[in-house]
């Protein structure tokens, strides 16, 4: 069965510093991996995805993620954090069962807090 | 271009009642998935509809049922409500023929069961 783990409930970073939000996964076959962000009282917004190709994936708002197959990880990174990055971040995984978006398993979320 | 819309925004129901939540997908999308997000947790997959049929289902009881209409909009029905059904219900749409795997989420319906 597929699963995804976000080992940190909260990450605190000073504005301007680099940030990393960790994610590890378990899935049969080649994984489809995603990061979503959720702001208060709003739905999830897509940040980036990895399906195949370059292990470093660039996404929205300056975020990027690195796929590491040997460590089964897909950590979210940003070189310089902004206060506006403060939100709840979810890592998600999908096994390639169908040719389109289907069942996605989400992690429990990591709250990112950027202090001025 | 309208994104995913959901109604109502908030809903308060009593245990044992039934509720219907509605979702209109993003223009051009034909697949709708429903998720339950309990407080402090990640979204849990309920089911997915494509071509008016349930294509996949998560670990939710039969009290949770759905429907997709010819215009691709969808409903989520929950019968015999329990206190534990209180959550944010998210609808996500995607295109079965277009870009792979990007799901667009609506703002959600906050259901409170008392």
PDB file of C-alpha atoms in Angstrom:
ATOM      1  CA  UNK A   1       0.000   0.000   0.000  1.00  0.00           C
ATOM      2  CA  UNK A   2       1.149   3.483  -0.709  1.00  0.00           C
ATOM      3  CA  UNK A   3       1.889   5.911   2.093  1.00  0.00           C
ATOM      4  CA  UNK A   4       3.603   9.200   2.727  1.00  0.00           C
ATOM      5  CA  UNK A   5       5.174  10.564   5.892  1.00  0.00           C
ATOM      6  CA  UNK A   6       5.939  14.109   6.946  1.00  0.00           C
ATOM      7  CA  UNK A   7       8.067  13.694  10.073  1.00  0.00           C
ATOM      8  CA  UNK A   8       7.857  17.315  11.225  1.00  0.00           C
ATOM      9  CA  UNK A   9       4.588  18.801  12.462  1.00  0.00           C
ATOM     10  CA  UNK A  10       6.101  22.286  12.384  1.00  0.00           C
ATOM     11  CA  UNK A  11       9.108  23.978  10.821  1.00  0.00           C
ATOM     12  CA  UNK A  12      10.252  27.420  11.985  1.00  0.00           C
ATOM     13  CA  UNK A  13      12.569  29.502   9.806  1.00  0.00           C
ATOM     14  CA  UNK A  14      13.720  33.111   9.834  1.00  0.00           C
ATOM     15  CA  UNK A  15      12.844  35.204   6.811  1.00  0.00           C
ATOM     16  CA  UNK A  16      15.598  35.140   4.218  1.00  0.00           C
ATOM     17  CA  UNK A  17      16.963  31.780   5.352  1.00  0.00           C
ATOM     18  CA  UNK A  18      16.627  28.587   3.308  1.00  0.00           C
ATOM     19  CA  UNK A  19      13.833  26.222   4.240  1.00  0.00           C
ATOM     20  CA  UNK A  20      13.299  22.487   3.912  1.00  0.00           C
ATOM     21  CA  UNK A  21      10.101  20.551   4.551  1.00  0.00           C
ATOM     22  CA  UNK A  22      10.678  16.818   4.649  1.00  0.00           C
ATOM     23  CA  UNK A  23       8.677  14.043   3.011  1.00  0.00           C
ATOM     24  CA  UNK A  24       9.264  10.320   2.595  1.00  0.00           C
ATOM     25  CA  UNK A  25       7.059   7.922   0.695  1.00  0.00           C
ATOM     26  CA  UNK A  26       6.289   4.276   0.113  1.00  0.00           C
ATOM     27  CA  UNK A  27       4.688   3.122  -3.152  1.00  0.00           C
ATOM     28  CA  UNK A  28       4.934   0.209  -5.553  1.00  0.00           C
ATOM     29  CA  UNK A  29       6.450   1.136  -8.872  1.00  0.00           C
ATOM     30  CA  UNK A  30       7.515   4.587  -9.934  1.00  0.00           C
ATOM     31  CA  UNK A  31       5.825   7.188  -7.757  1.00  0.00           C
ATOM     32  CA  UNK A  32       4.000  10.304  -8.735  1.00  0.00           C
ATOM     33  CA  UNK A  33       4.831  12.874  -6.034  1.00  0.00           C
ATOM     34  CA  UNK A  34       3.242  16.217  -5.245  1.00  0.00           C
ATOM     35  CA  UNK A  35       3.432  19.152  -2.908  1.00  0.00           C
ATOM     36  CA  UNK A  36       0.378  21.230  -2.048  1.00  0.00           C
ATOM     37  CA  UNK A  37       0.010  24.285   0.178  1.00  0.00           C
ATOM     38  CA  UNK A  38      -3.030  25.243   2.219  1.00  0.00           C
ATOM     39  CA  UNK A  39      -3.669  28.736   3.538  1.00  0.00           C
ATOM     40  CA  UNK A  40      -6.194  29.336   6.342  1.00  0.00           C
ATOM     41  CA  UNK A  41      -9.801  28.797   5.300  1.00  0.00           C
ATOM     42  CA  UNK A  42      -8.813  27.890   1.780  1.00  0.00           C
ATOM     43  CA  UNK A  43      -8.488  24.754  -0.286  1.00  0.00           C
ATOM     44  CA  UNK A  44      -5.225  23.179  -1.340  1.00  0.00           C
ATOM     45  CA  UNK A  45      -3.091  24.806  -3.988  1.00  0.00           C
ATOM     46  CA  UNK A  46      -0.802  22.779  -6.237  1.00  0.00           C
ATOM     47  CA  UNK A  47       2.901  23.685  -5.887  1.00  0.00           C
ATOM     48  CA  UNK A  48       4.813  21.129  -7.907  1.00  0.00           C
ATOM     49  CA  UNK A  49       4.980  17.513  -9.016  1.00  0.00           C
ATOM     50  CA  UNK A  50       7.460  14.819  -9.926  1.00  0.00           C
ATOM     51  CA  UNK A  51       6.513  12.159 -12.431  1.00  0.00           C
ATOM     52  CA  UNK A  52       9.710  11.440 -14.312  1.00  0.00           C
ATOM     53  CA  UNK A  53      12.861  13.139 -15.518  1.00  0.00           C
ATOM     54  CA  UNK A  54      15.098  15.541 -13.648  1.00  0.00           C
ATOM     55  CA  UNK A  55      15.237  14.821  -9.917  1.00  0.00           C
ATOM     56  CA  UNK A  56      15.053  18.542  -9.102  1.00  0.00           C
ATOM     57  CA  UNK A  57      11.599  19.884  -9.769  1.00  0.00           C
ATOM     58  CA  UNK A  58      10.804  23.594  -9.788  1.00  0.00           C
ATOM     59  CA  UNK A  59       7.355  24.835  -8.870  1.00  0.00           C
ATOM     60  CA  UNK A  60       5.311  27.857  -7.958  1.00  0.00           C
ATOM     61  CA  UNK A  61       6.398  30.733  -5.688  1.00  0.00           C
ATOM     62  CA  UNK A  62      10.097  29.838  -5.906  1.00  0.00           C
ATOM     63  CA  UNK A  63       9.695  26.393  -4.354  1.00  0.00           C
ATOM     64  CA  UNK A  64      11.529  23.334  -5.574  1.00  0.00           C
ATOM     65  CA  UNK A  65      11.698  19.695  -4.527  1.00  0.00           C
ATOM     66  CA  UNK A  66      14.309  17.026  -4.888  1.00  0.00           C
ATOM     67  CA  UNK A  67      13.336  13.447  -5.671  1.00  0.00           C
ATOM     68  CA  UNK A  68      15.691  10.890  -4.142  1.00  0.00           C
ATOM     69  CA  UNK A  69      14.785   7.354  -5.145  1.00  0.00           C
ATOM     70  CA  UNK A  70      17.339   5.608  -2.913  1.00  0.00           C
ATOM     71  CA  UNK A  71      16.101   7.452   0.166  1.00  0.00           C
ATOM     72  CA  UNK A  72      12.452   7.447  -1.002  1.00  0.00           C
ATOM     73  CA  UNK A  73      12.275  11.139  -0.207  1.00  0.00           C
ATOM     74  CA  UNK A  74      10.799  14.213  -1.849  1.00  0.00           C
ATOM     75  CA  UNK A  75      11.806  17.188   0.296  1.00  0.00           C
ATOM     76  CA  UNK A  76      10.426  20.644  -0.438  1.00  0.00           C
ATOM     77  CA  UNK A  77      12.947  23.484  -0.483  1.00  0.00           C
ATOM     78  CA  UNK A  78      13.226  27.209  -0.996  1.00  0.00           C
ATOM     79  CA  UNK A  79      16.490  29.165  -0.996  1.00  0.00           C
ATOM     80  CA  UNK A  80      15.111  32.239   0.774  1.00  0.00           C
ATOM     81  CA  UNK A  81      11.951  32.106   2.887  1.00  0.00           C
ATOM     82  CA  UNK A  82       9.297  34.820   2.929  1.00  0.00           C
ATOM     83  CA  UNK A  83       6.853  35.573   5.726  1.00  0.00           C
ATOM     84  CA  UNK A  84       4.085  34.960   3.183  1.00  0.00           C
ATOM     85  CA  UNK A  85       5.274  31.346   2.848  1.00  0.00           C
ATOM     86  CA  UNK A  86       3.791  30.621   6.269  1.00  0.00           C
ATOM     87  CA  UNK A  87       1.121  27.983   5.675  1.00  0.00           C
ATOM     88  CA  UNK A  88       0.347  24.273   5.918  1.00  0.00           C
ATOM     89  CA  UNK A  89       2.218  22.098   3.434  1.00  0.00           C
ATOM     90  CA  UNK A  90       1.184  18.645   2.299  1.00  0.00           C
ATOM     91  CA  UNK A  91       3.203  16.039   0.491  1.00  0.00           C
ATOM     92  CA  UNK A  92       1.232  13.505  -1.539  1.00  0.00           C
ATOM     93  CA  UNK A  93       1.905  10.346  -3.508  1.00  0.00           C
ATOM     94  CA  UNK A  94       0.045   8.438  -6.173  1.00  0.00           C
ATOM     95  CA  UNK A  95       0.771   5.098  -7.734  1.00  0.00           C
ATOM     96  CA  UNK A  96       0.434   5.251 -11.533  1.00  0.00           C
ATOM     97  CA  UNK A  97      -2.702   3.129 -11.733  1.00  0.00           C
ATOM     98  CA  UNK A  98      -4.467   5.180 -14.366  1.00  0.00           C
ATOM     99  CA  UNK A  99      -3.515   7.573 -17.109  1.00  0.00           C
ATOM    100  CA  UNK A 100      -4.848  10.568 -15.193  1.00  0.00           C
ATOM    101  CA  UNK A 101      -5.187  11.934 -11.727  1.00  0.00           C
ATOM    102  CA  UNK A 102      -6.685   9.392  -9.401  1.00  0.00           C
ATOM    103  CA  UNK A 103      -6.422   8.431  -5.785  1.00  0.00           C
ATOM    104  CA  UNK A 104      -3.815  10.514  -4.044  1.00  0.00           C
ATOM    105  CA  UNK A 105      -2.537   9.789  -0.526  1.00  0.00           C
ATOM    106  CA  UNK A 106      -1.664  12.852   1.513  1.00  0.00           C
ATOM    107  CA  UNK A 107       0.733  13.216   4.398  1.00  0.00           C
ATOM    108  CA  UNK A 108      -0.379  14.661   7.699  1.00  0.00           C
ATOM    109  CA  UNK A 109       0.984  18.080   6.849  1.00  0.00           C
ATOM    110  CA  UNK A 110       3.769  20.346   8.096  1.00  0.00           C
ATOM    111  CA  UNK A 111       3.059  23.812   9.384  1.00  0.00           C
ATOM    112  CA  UNK A 112       5.688  26.226   8.104  1.00  0.00           C
ATOM    113  CA  UNK A 113       6.182  29.372  10.155  1.00  0.00           C
ATOM    114  CA  UNK A 114       8.443  32.126   8.845  1.00  0.00           C
ATOM    115  CA  UNK A 115       9.413  34.770  11.390  1.00  0.00           C
ATOM    116  CA  UNK A 116      10.329  38.294  10.246  1.00  0.00           C
TER     117      UNK A 116
ATOM    118  CA  UNK B   1     -11.993  30.994 -16.017  1.00  0.00           C
ATOM    119  CA  UNK B   2     -13.832  29.833 -12.925  1.00  0.00           C
ATOM    120  CA  UNK B   3     -11.998  27.442 -10.687  1.00  0.00           C
ATOM    121  CA  UNK B   4     -13.525  24.683  -8.624  1.00  0.00           C
ATOM    122  CA  UNK B   5     -16.531  25.879  -6.673  1.00  0.00           C
ATOM    123  CA  UNK B   6     -18.233  24.209  -3.726  1.00  0.00           C
ATOM    124  CA  UNK B   7     -21.453  24.866  -1.881  1.00  0.00           C
ATOM    125  CA  UNK B   8     -22.371  25.522   0.781  1.00  0.00           C
ATOM    126  CA  UNK B   9     -19.379  27.084   2.509  1.00  0.00           C
ATOM    127  CA  UNK B  10     -20.465  26.053   5.966  1.00  0.00           C
ATOM    128  CA  UNK B  11     -23.082  23.645   7.229  1.00  0.00           C
ATOM    129  CA  UNK B  12     -24.307  22.605  10.659  1.00  0.00           C
ATOM    130  CA  UNK B  13     -26.231  19.345  11.020  1.00  0.00           C
ATOM    131  CA  UNK B  14     -27.442  17.131  13.822  1.00  0.00           C
ATOM    132  CA  UNK B  15     -26.447  13.519  14.372  1.00  0.00           C
ATOM    133  CA  UNK B  16     -28.524  11.142  12.283  1.00  0.00           C
ATOM    134  CA  UNK B  17     -29.354  13.688   9.628  1.00  0.00           C
ATOM    135  CA  UNK B  18     -28.365  13.544   5.995  1.00  0.00           C
ATOM    136  CA  UNK B  19     -26.325  16.112   4.072  1.00  0.00           C
ATOM    137  CA  UNK B  20     -25.582  16.881   0.423  1.00  0.00           C
ATOM    138  CA  UNK B  21     -22.523  18.818  -0.652  1.00  0.00           C
ATOM    139  CA  UNK B  22     -22.036  20.145  -4.169  1.00  0.00           C
ATOM    140  CA  UNK B  23     -19.071  20.724  -6.426  1.00  0.00           C
ATOM    141  CA  UNK B  24     -18.600  22.293  -9.833  1.00  0.00           C
ATOM    142  CA  UNK B  25     -15.297  21.392 -11.485  1.00  0.00           C
ATOM    143  CA  UNK B  26     -12.915  23.749 -13.196  1.00  0.00           C
ATOM    144  CA  UNK B  27     -13.887  24.485 -16.773  1.00  0.00           C
ATOM    145  CA  UNK B  28     -12.621  21.741 -19.074  1.00  0.00           C
ATOM    146  CA  UNK B  29     -12.262  19.171 -16.295  1.00  0.00           C
ATOM    147  CA  UNK B  30     -14.257  15.955 -16.328  1.00  0.00           C
ATOM    148  CA  UNK B  31     -13.059  14.104 -13.229  1.00  0.00           C
ATOM    149  CA  UNK B  32     -14.065  14.945  -9.671  1.00  0.00           C
ATOM    150  CA  UNK B  33     -12.568  13.589  -6.462  1.00  0.00           C
ATOM    151  CA  UNK B  34     -13.821  14.113  -2.932  1.00  0.00           C
ATOM    152  CA  UNK B  35     -11.683  14.313   0.193  1.00  0.00           C
ATOM    153  CA  UNK B  36     -12.388  14.585   3.906  1.00  0.00           C
ATOM    154  CA  UNK B  37      -9.977  16.703   5.941  1.00  0.00           C
ATOM    155  CA  UNK B  38     -10.394  16.382   9.691  1.00  0.00           C
ATOM    156  CA  UNK B  39      -8.922  19.071  11.880  1.00  0.00           C
ATOM    157  CA  UNK B  40      -5.148  18.842  12.019  1.00  0.00           C
ATOM    158  CA  UNK B  41      -4.944  16.074   9.445  1.00  0.00           C
ATOM    159  CA  UNK B  42      -4.251  15.683   5.767  1.00  0.00           C
ATOM    160  CA  UNK B  43      -7.063  15.114   3.290  1.00  0.00           C
ATOM    161  CA  UNK B  44      -8.385  11.545   3.106  1.00  0.00           C
ATOM    162  CA  UNK B  45      -9.608  10.280  -0.260  1.00  0.00           C
ATOM    163  CA  UNK B  46     -13.322   9.403  -0.297  1.00  0.00           C
ATOM    164  CA  UNK B  47     -14.022   8.592  -3.950  1.00  0.00           C
ATOM    165  CA  UNK B  48     -13.580   9.740  -7.522  1.00  0.00           C
ATOM    166  CA  UNK B  49     -16.113  10.147 -10.318  1.00  0.00           C
ATOM    167  CA  UNK B  50     -15.537  10.041 -14.039  1.00  0.00           C
ATOM    168  CA  UNK B  51     -18.131   9.652 -16.800  1.00  0.00           C
ATOM    169  CA  UNK B  52     -20.841   9.664 -14.132  1.00  0.00           C
ATOM    170  CA  UNK B  53     -19.441   6.542 -12.460  1.00  0.00           C
ATOM    171  CA  UNK B  54     -17.495   5.971  -9.271  1.00  0.00           C
ATOM    172  CA  UNK B  55     -14.044   4.968 -10.430  1.00  0.00           C
ATOM    173  CA  UNK B  56     -12.183   4.580  -7.158  1.00  0.00           C
ATOM    174  CA  UNK B  57     -13.143   4.575  -3.495  1.00  0.00           C
ATOM    175  CA  UNK B  58     -11.230   5.077  -0.291  1.00  0.00           C
ATOM    176  CA  UNK B  59     -11.903   3.500   3.103  1.00  0.00           C
ATOM    177  CA  UNK B  60     -15.207   5.173   3.820  1.00  0.00           C
ATOM    178  CA  UNK B  61     -18.478   3.439   4.752  1.00  0.00           C
ATOM    179  CA  UNK B  62     -21.467   3.183   2.472  1.00  0.00           C
ATOM    180  CA  UNK B  63     -23.037   6.119   4.298  1.00  0.00           C
ATOM    181  CA  UNK B  64     -20.879   8.174   1.961  1.00  0.00           C
ATOM    182  CA  UNK B  65     -22.213   8.183  -1.566  1.00  0.00           C
ATOM    183  CA  UNK B  66     -21.880  10.402  -4.573  1.00  0.00           C
ATOM    184  CA  UNK B  67     -23.067  11.283  -7.977  1.00  0.00           C
ATOM    185  CA  UNK B  68     -21.718  12.969 -11.068  1.00  0.00           C
ATOM    186  CA  UNK B  69     -23.972  14.742 -13.524  1.00  0.00           C
ATOM    187  CA  UNK B  70     -23.621  15.037 -17.315  1.00  0.00           C
ATOM    188  CA  UNK B  71     -22.168  18.534 -16.895  1.00  0.00           C
ATOM    189  CA  UNK B  72     -19.418  16.961 -14.711  1.00  0.00           C
ATOM    190  CA  UNK B  73     -20.609  18.577 -11.502  1.00  0.00           C
ATOM    191  CA  UNK B  74     -20.814  16.286  -8.515  1.00  0.00           C
ATOM    192  CA  UNK B  75     -22.566  15.731  -5.207  1.00  0.00           C
ATOM    193  CA  UNK B  76     -21.387  14.082  -2.035  1.00  0.00           C
ATOM    194  CA  UNK B  77     -24.099  12.641   0.189  1.00  0.00           C
ATOM    195  CA  UNK B  78     -23.597  11.512   3.749  1.00  0.00           C
ATOM    196  CA  UNK B  79     -26.367   9.657   5.564  1.00  0.00           C
ATOM    197  CA  UNK B  80     -26.852   9.022   9.274  1.00  0.00           C
ATOM    198  CA  UNK B  81     -24.360  11.672  10.266  1.00  0.00           C
ATOM    199  CA  UNK B  82     -21.983  10.990  13.143  1.00  0.00           C
ATOM    200  CA  UNK B  83     -20.057  13.480  15.245  1.00  0.00           C
ATOM    201  CA  UNK B  84     -16.880  12.141  13.621  1.00  0.00           C
ATOM    202  CA  UNK B  85     -18.091  13.277  10.221  1.00  0.00           C
ATOM    203  CA  UNK B  86     -17.334  16.857  11.224  1.00  0.00           C
ATOM    204  CA  UNK B  87     -14.596  17.974   8.846  1.00  0.00           C
ATOM    205  CA  UNK B  88     -13.685  20.089   5.859  1.00  0.00           C
ATOM    206  CA  UNK B  89     -14.866  18.366   2.686  1.00  0.00           C
ATOM    207  CA  UNK B  90     -12.780  19.150  -0.342  1.00  0.00           C
ATOM    208  CA  UNK B  91     -13.618  18.628  -3.953  1.00  0.00           C
ATOM    209  CA  UNK B  92     -10.865  18.392  -6.561  1.00  0.00           C
ATOM    210  CA  UNK B  93     -11.186  18.320 -10.315  1.00  0.00           C
ATOM    211  CA  UNK B  94      -8.847  17.168 -13.046  1.00  0.00           C
ATOM    212  CA  UNK B  95      -8.854  16.366 -16.741  1.00  0.00           C
ATOM    213  CA  UNK B  96      -8.692  12.763 -17.842  1.00  0.00           C
ATOM    214  CA  UNK B  97      -7.372  13.805 -21.207  1.00  0.00           C
ATOM    215  CA  UNK B  98      -5.131  16.721 -20.421  1.00  0.00           C
ATOM    216  CA  UNK B  99      -2.177  17.306 -18.149  1.00  0.00           C
ATOM    217  CA  UNK B 100      -1.540  14.437 -15.862  1.00  0.00           C
ATOM    218  CA  UNK B 101      -2.113  14.460 -12.164  1.00  0.00           C
ATOM    219  CA  UNK B 102      -2.709  18.077 -11.328  1.00  0.00           C
ATOM    220  CA  UNK B 103      -5.788  18.299  -9.211  1.00  0.00           C
ATOM    221  CA  UNK B 104      -7.410  21.637  -8.605  1.00  0.00           C
ATOM    222  CA  UNK B 105      -9.101  21.968  -5.239  1.00  0.00           C
ATOM    223  CA  UNK B 106     -12.113  23.964  -4.242  1.00  0.00           C
ATOM    224  CA  UNK B 107     -12.251  26.000  -1.019  1.00  0.00           C
ATOM    225  CA  UNK B 108     -14.142  23.232   0.748  1.00  0.00           C
ATOM    226  CA  UNK B 109     -17.339  22.868   2.753  1.00  0.00           C
ATOM    227  CA  UNK B 110     -16.961  22.967   6.521  1.00  0.00           C
ATOM    228  CA  UNK B 111     -19.429  20.454   8.006  1.00  0.00           C
ATOM    229  CA  UNK B 112     -20.141  20.536  11.716  1.00  0.00           C
ATOM    230  CA  UNK B 113     -22.216  17.723  13.228  1.00  0.00           C
ATOM    231  CA  UNK B 114     -23.686  18.401  16.670  1.00  0.00           C
TER     232      UNK B 114
END
